[in-house]
XYZ file of C-alpha atoms in Angstrom:
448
model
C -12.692 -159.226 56.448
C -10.499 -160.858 54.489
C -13.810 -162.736 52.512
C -15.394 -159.065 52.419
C -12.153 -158.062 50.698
C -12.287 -160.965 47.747
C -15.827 -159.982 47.267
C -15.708 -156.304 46.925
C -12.663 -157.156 44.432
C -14.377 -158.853 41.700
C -17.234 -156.981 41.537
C -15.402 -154.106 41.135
C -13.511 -155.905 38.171
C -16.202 -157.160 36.712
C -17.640 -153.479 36.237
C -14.730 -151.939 34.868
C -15.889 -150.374 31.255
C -14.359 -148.399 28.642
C -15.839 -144.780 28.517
C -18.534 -144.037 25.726
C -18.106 -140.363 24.912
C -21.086 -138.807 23.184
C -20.030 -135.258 24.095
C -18.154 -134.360 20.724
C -21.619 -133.741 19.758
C -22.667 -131.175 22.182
C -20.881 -128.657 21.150
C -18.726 -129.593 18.017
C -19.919 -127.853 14.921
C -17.423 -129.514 12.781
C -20.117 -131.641 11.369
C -21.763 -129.298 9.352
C -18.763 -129.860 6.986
C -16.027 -127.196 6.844
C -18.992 -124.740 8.008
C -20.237 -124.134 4.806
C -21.874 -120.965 4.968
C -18.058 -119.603 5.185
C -18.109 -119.862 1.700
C -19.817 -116.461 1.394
C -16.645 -114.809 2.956
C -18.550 -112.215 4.851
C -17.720 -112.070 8.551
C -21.038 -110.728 10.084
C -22.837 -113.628 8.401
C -20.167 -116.103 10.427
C -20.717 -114.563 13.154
C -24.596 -114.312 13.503
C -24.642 -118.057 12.348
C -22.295 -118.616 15.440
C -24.218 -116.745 17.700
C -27.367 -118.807 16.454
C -25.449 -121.971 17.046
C -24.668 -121.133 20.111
C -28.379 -119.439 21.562
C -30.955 -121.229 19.238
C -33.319 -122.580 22.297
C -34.333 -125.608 19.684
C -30.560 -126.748 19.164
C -30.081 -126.234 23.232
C -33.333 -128.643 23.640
C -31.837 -131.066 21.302
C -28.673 -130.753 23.427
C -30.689 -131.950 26.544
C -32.253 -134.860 24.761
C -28.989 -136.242 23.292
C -27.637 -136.321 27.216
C -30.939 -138.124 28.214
C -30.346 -140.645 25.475
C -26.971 -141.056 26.592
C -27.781 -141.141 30.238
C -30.199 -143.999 29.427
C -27.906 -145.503 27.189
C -25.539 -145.389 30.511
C -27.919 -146.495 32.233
C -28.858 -149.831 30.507
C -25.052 -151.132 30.058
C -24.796 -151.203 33.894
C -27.080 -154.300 33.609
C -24.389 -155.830 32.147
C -22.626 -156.289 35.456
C -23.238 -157.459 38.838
C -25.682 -154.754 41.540
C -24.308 -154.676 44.479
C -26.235 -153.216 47.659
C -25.531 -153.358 51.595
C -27.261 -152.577 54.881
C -26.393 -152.044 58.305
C -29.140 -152.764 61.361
C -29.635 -152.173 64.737
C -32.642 -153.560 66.784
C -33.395 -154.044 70.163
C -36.229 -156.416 72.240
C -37.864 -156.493 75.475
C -39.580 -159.425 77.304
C -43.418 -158.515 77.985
C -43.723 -160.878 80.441
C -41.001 -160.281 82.832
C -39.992 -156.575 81.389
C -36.303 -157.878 80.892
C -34.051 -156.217 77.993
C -32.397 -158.779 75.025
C -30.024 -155.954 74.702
C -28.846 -154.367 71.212
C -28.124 -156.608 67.760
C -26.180 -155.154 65.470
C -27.052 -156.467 61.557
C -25.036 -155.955 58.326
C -25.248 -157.482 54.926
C -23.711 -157.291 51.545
C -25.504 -158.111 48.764
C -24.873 -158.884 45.335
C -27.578 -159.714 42.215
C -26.684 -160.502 38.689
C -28.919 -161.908 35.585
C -27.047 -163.969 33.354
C -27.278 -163.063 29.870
C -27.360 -166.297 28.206
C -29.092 -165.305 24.879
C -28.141 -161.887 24.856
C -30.789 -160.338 25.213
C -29.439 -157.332 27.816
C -26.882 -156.871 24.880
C -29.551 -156.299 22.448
C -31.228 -153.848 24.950
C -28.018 -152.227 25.215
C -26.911 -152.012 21.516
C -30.501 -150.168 21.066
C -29.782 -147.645 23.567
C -27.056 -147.390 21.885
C -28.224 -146.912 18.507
C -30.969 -144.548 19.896
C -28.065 -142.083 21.672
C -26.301 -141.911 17.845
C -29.830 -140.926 16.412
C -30.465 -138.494 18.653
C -26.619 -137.322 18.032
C -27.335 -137.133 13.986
C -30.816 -135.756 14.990
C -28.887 -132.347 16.799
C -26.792 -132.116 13.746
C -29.201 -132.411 11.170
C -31.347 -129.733 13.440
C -28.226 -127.453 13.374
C -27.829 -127.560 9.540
C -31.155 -126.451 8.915
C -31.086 -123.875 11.422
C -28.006 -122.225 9.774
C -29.641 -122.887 6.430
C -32.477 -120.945 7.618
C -30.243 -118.002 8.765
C -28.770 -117.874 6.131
C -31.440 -117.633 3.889
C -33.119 -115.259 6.062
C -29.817 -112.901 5.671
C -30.594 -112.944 1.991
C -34.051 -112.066 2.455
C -33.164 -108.952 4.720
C -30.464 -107.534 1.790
C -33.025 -108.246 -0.721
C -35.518 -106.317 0.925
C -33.422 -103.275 1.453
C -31.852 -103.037 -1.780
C -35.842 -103.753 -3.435
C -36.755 -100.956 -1.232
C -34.426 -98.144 -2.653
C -35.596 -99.327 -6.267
C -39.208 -99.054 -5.234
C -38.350 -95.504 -4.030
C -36.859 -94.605 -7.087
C -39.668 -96.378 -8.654
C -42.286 -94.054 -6.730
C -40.243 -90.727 -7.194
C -40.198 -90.939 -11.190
C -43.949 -91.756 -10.922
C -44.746 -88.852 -8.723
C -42.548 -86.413 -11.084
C -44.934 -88.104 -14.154
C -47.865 -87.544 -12.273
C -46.984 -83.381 -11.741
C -46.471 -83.243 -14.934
C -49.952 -85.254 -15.994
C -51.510 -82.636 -13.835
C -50.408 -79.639 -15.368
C -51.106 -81.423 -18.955
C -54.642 -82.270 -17.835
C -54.836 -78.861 -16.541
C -54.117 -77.652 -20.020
C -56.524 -79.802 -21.269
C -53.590 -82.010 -22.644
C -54.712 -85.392 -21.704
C -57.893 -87.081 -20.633
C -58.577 -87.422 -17.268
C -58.535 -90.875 -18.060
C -54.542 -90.766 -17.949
C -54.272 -88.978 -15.085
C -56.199 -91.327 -13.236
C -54.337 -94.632 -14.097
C -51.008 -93.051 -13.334
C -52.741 -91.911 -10.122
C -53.470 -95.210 -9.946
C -49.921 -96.640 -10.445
C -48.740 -94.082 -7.303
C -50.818 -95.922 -5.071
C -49.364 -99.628 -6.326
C -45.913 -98.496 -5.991
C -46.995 -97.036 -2.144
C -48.583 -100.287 -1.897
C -44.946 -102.143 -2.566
C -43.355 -100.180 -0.567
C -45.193 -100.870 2.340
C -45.604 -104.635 1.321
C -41.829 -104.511 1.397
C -41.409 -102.972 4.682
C -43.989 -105.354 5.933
C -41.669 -108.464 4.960
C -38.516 -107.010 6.050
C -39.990 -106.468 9.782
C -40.914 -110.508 9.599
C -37.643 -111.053 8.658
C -36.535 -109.171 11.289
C -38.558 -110.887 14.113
C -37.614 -114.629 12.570
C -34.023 -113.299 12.927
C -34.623 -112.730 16.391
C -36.447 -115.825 16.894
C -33.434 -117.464 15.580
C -30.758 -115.923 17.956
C -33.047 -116.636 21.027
C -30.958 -114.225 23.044
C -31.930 -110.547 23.076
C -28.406 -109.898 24.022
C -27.071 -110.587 20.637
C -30.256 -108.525 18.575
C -27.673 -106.295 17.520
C -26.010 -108.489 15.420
C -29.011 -107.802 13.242
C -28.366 -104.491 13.257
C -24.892 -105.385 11.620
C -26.712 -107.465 8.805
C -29.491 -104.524 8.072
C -26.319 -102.544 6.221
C -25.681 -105.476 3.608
C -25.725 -105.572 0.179
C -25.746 -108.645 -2.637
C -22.395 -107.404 -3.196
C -20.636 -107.941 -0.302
C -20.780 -111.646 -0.577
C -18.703 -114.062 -2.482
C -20.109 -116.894 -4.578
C -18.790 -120.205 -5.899
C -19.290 -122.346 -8.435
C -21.193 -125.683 -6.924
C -20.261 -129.190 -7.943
C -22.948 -131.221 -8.630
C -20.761 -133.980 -9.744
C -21.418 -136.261 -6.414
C -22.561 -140.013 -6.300
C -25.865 -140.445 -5.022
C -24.585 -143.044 -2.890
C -22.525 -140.113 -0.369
C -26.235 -138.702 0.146
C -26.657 -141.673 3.086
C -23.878 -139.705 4.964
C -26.568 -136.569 5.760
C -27.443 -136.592 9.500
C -30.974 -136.879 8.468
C -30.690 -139.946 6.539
C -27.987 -141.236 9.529
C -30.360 -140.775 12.114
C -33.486 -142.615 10.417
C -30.863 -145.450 10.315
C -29.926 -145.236 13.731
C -33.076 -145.390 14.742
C -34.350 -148.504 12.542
C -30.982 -150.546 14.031
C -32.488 -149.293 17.055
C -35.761 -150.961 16.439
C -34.348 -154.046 15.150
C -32.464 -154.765 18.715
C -35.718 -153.929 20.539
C -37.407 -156.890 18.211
C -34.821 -158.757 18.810
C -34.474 -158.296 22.538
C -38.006 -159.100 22.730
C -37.929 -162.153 20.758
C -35.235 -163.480 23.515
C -37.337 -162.479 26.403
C -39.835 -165.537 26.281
C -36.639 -167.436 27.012
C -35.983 -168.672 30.444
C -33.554 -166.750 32.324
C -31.442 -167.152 35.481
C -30.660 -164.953 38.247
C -27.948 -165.314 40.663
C -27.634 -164.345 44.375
C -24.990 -163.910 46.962
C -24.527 -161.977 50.159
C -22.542 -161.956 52.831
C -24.330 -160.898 56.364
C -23.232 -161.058 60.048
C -24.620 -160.135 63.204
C -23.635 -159.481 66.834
C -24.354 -157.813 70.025
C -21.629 -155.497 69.525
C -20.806 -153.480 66.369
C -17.644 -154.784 65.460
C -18.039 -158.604 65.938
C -21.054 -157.537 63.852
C -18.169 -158.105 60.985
C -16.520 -160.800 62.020
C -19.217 -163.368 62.031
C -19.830 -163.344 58.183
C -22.326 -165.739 56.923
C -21.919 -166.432 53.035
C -25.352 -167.414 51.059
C -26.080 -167.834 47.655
C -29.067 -168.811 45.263
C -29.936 -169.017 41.736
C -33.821 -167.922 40.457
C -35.096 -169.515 36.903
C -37.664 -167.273 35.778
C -39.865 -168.446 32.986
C -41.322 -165.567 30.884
C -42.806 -168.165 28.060
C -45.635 -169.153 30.531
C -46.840 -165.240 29.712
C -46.597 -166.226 25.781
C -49.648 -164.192 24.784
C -48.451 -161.145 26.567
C -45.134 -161.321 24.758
C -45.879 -162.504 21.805
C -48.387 -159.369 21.137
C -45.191 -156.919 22.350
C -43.154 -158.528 20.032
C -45.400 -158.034 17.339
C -45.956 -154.034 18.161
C -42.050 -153.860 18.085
C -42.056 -155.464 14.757
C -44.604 -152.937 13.391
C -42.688 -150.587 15.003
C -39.634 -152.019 13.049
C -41.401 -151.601 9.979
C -42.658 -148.435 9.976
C -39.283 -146.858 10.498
C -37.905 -148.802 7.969
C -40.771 -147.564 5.551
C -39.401 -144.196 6.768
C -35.914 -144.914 6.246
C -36.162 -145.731 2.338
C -38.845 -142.367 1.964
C -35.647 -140.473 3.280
C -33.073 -142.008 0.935
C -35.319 -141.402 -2.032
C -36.218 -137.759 -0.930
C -32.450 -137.001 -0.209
C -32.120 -138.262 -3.827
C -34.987 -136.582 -5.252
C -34.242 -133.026 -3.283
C -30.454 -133.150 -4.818
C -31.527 -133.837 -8.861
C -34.262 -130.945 -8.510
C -31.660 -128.710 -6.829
C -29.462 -129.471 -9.593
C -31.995 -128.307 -12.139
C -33.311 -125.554 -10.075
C -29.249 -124.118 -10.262
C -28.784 -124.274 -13.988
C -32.845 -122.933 -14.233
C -31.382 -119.709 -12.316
C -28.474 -119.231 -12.999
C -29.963 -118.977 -16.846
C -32.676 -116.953 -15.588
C -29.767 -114.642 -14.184
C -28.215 -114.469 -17.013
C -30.730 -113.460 -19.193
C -32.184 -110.698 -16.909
C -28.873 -109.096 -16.638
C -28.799 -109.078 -20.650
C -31.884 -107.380 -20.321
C -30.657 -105.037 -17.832
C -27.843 -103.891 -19.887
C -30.433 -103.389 -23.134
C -32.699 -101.216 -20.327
C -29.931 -99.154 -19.302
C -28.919 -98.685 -23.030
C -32.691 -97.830 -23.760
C -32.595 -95.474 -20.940
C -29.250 -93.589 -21.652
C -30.963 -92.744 -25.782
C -34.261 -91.767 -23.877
C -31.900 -89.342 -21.780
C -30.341 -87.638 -25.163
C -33.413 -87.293 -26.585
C -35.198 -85.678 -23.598
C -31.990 -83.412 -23.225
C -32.228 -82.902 -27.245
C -35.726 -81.711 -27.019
C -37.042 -84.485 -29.173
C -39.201 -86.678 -26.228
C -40.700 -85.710 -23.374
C -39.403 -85.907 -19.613
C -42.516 -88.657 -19.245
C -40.946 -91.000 -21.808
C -37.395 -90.826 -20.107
C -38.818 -91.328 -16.774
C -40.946 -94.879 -18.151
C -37.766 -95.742 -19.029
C -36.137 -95.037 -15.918
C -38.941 -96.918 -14.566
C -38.511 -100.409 -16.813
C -34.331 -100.123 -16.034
C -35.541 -100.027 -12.339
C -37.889 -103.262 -12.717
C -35.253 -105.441 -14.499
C -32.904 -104.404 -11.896
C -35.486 -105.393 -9.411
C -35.913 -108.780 -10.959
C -31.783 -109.188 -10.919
C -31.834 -109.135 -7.291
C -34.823 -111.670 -7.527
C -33.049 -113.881 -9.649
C -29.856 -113.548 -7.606
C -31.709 -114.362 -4.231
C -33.510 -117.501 -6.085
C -29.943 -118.340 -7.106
C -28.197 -118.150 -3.819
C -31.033 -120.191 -1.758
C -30.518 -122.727 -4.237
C -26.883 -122.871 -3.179
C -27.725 -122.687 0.107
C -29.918 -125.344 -0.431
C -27.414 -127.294 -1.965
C -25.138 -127.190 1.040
C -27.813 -128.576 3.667
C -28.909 -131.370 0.936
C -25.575 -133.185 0.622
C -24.639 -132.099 4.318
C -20.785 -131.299 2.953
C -18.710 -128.857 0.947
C -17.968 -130.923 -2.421
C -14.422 -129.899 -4.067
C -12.936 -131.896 -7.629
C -10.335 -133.864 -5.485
C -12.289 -134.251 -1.898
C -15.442 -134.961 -0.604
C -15.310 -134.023 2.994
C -17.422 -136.473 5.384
């Protein structure tokens, strides 16, 4: 027992490891960066982005195949250390010729298997799993920011929709008074029916938007609810339906980042991960047409009663050379599939970088383009609703009709209309802006 003792002992300290823990990413959303979309200071946007976090089916997916990755990873550093295994047996024989009983034989055996890893190859295997675990890690972030950059542009697409849709109403109602009065002019024998029929005409466009807009609000709706998975939480949708432009903040972006801190988003992290992934598999590969040695040892007894069963240990041992090379075209055509392999990602890997660095300078010019656009329209605005207010005097003056105040009405309404455009351009661009440099960018911090 007391050679059973020394043997279960160093196996057990041989396989004592530190503990990897890949579980900060599960849960932890403090890697979208001081939760950017917080920014807009509007608390039933934080918490429909919360409750997408937490019910989106894709991130919970992604969730499962980080802890696979992991599990494999797991998995693979065990062959780092010795595999131990044991049996116990009991058999029993009879003479055929004279009928007589051997009686029972009691059998154990402790076994104990370990490849040396004289070129490191089970390393390399190890670091890949490795490397392949933080991808998938970086791959669930980088699916999280987009989700929430997709709710939150969605959001903005719902409160554009409903404040277009009282405009267009507006819109329709001063058309509708023009077109009574039309009638009662072509009645008269004012106008030509000519007029009548292209303001007709314009009634049935501005129906037209209406529905149009109704139509996109209602896919909206249902990508909303494709987003929060849960039907549970649907009436957090309800909460966002009553929102306006105006009830969130915006700030001033910083575009003053190096490129360089662009290698820090989870997208670009993860195409790393994976091509240092790659590389160990080449190289593990490369060090498999090596020889390598396997070693043996058990310990086994046996007895015709159970406990002497353990007291008649028998200690064995053996080494195995195996020699892979002899197999070279076999291996030499999987290393060569891992090395296209290698490439390819690292192809990949440089396309991301140059995107990530492409995506930021057009989102750059796309945020001065709109925020001029902005300002412009809202000089316009203020000109329409000047134009409108002298259109009202005259008409209540006597000097134009009601038709010419309501046209103007009508143009205040469209500029207005294209504000909220402008403003919605504007603010996906920010968004944008956020899930593009994967941080919140301040003058005296960049937080990674």
């Amino acid at each position: 027992m007391r050679v059973l003792f020394i043997f279960l002992s160093l196996f057990f300290l041989s396989c004592s490891v530190k503990e990897k823990d890949f579980s900060k990413s599960l849960n932890d959303t403090s890697f979208l960066y001081d939760n950017w979309w917080k920014t807009y200071e509007n608390v039933y946007l934080n918490s429909f982005v919360d409750k997408v976090l937490k019910h989106n089916s894709e991130i919970n997916v992604a969730r499962l195949n980080l802890l696979s990755a992991v599990t494999r990873y797991d998995l693979l550093d065990l062959d780092l250390y010795p595999t131990l295994s044991g049996n116990l047996g009991l058999s029993n024989s009879r003479n055929l010729n004279n009928g007589t009983k051997a009686g029972f034989n009691f059998s154990n055996a402790l076994n104990l298997s370990y490849e040396l890893d004289i070129y490191g190859k089970i390393r390399d295997e190890i670091d890949s799993a490795k490397f392949s675990a933080n991808a998938s890690a970086y791959e669930l972030e980088s699916l999280k920011l987009s989700l929430v950059n997709s709710s939150v542009d969605y959001v903005f697409d719902l409160v554009y929709f409903n404040e277009v849709s009282i405009l267009l109403n507006d819109y329709l109602k001063n058309l509708e008074l023009s077109k009574e009065l039309y009638t009662i002019k072509y009645n008269f024998g004012k106008i030509e029916e000519l007029d009548l029929l292209n303001l007709e005409q314009s009634v049935l466009n501005a129906k037209q938007n209406i529905l149009s807009n109704e139509q996109n609000k209602e896919l909206i709706i249902k990508n909303l609810k494709d987003l929060l998975g849960a039907k549970s939480e649907f009436k957090e949708i309800e909460y966002l339906n009553k929102l306006r432009f105006s009830d969130f903040q915006s700030k001033e972006l910083n575009f003053n980042v190096p490129l360089t801190y662009l290698e820090n988003r989870p997208d670009i992290q993860s195409s790393l991960n994976s091509l240092k992934a790659a590389f160990k598999d080449v190289s593990a590969l490369e060090k498999s047409i090596f020889p390598s040695i396997s070693l043996g040892g058990n310990l086994r007894g046996t007895s015709n009663k159970f406990d002497d069963s353990f007291k008649l240990m028998v200690l064995n041992g053996s080494a195995e050379l195996s020699l892979p090379f002899l197999d070279y075209a076999r291996v030499k055509k999987n290393i060569k599939l891992s090395s296209l392999e290698y490439e390819k990602l690292k192809l990949n890997y440089e396309q991301s970088l140059q995107t990530a660095i492409n995506e930021f300078l057009l989102c750059k010019k796309d945020y001065e383009f709109y925020g001029k656009l902005l300002e412009n329209i809202i000089v316009i605005n203020e000109k329409q609703a000047r134009i409108k207010n002298a259109y009202q005097l005259k008409y209540e003056a006597g000097k134009v009709e009601l038709k010419d105040f309501l046209d103007a009405q009508n143009n205040y309404i469209n500029s207005h209309q294209e504000i909220l455009r402008q403003k919605l351009s504007l603010l996906k661009t920010q968004n944008l802006y956020y899930k593009i440099t994967s941080t919140k960018f301040t003058n005296d911090r960049i937080a990674f």
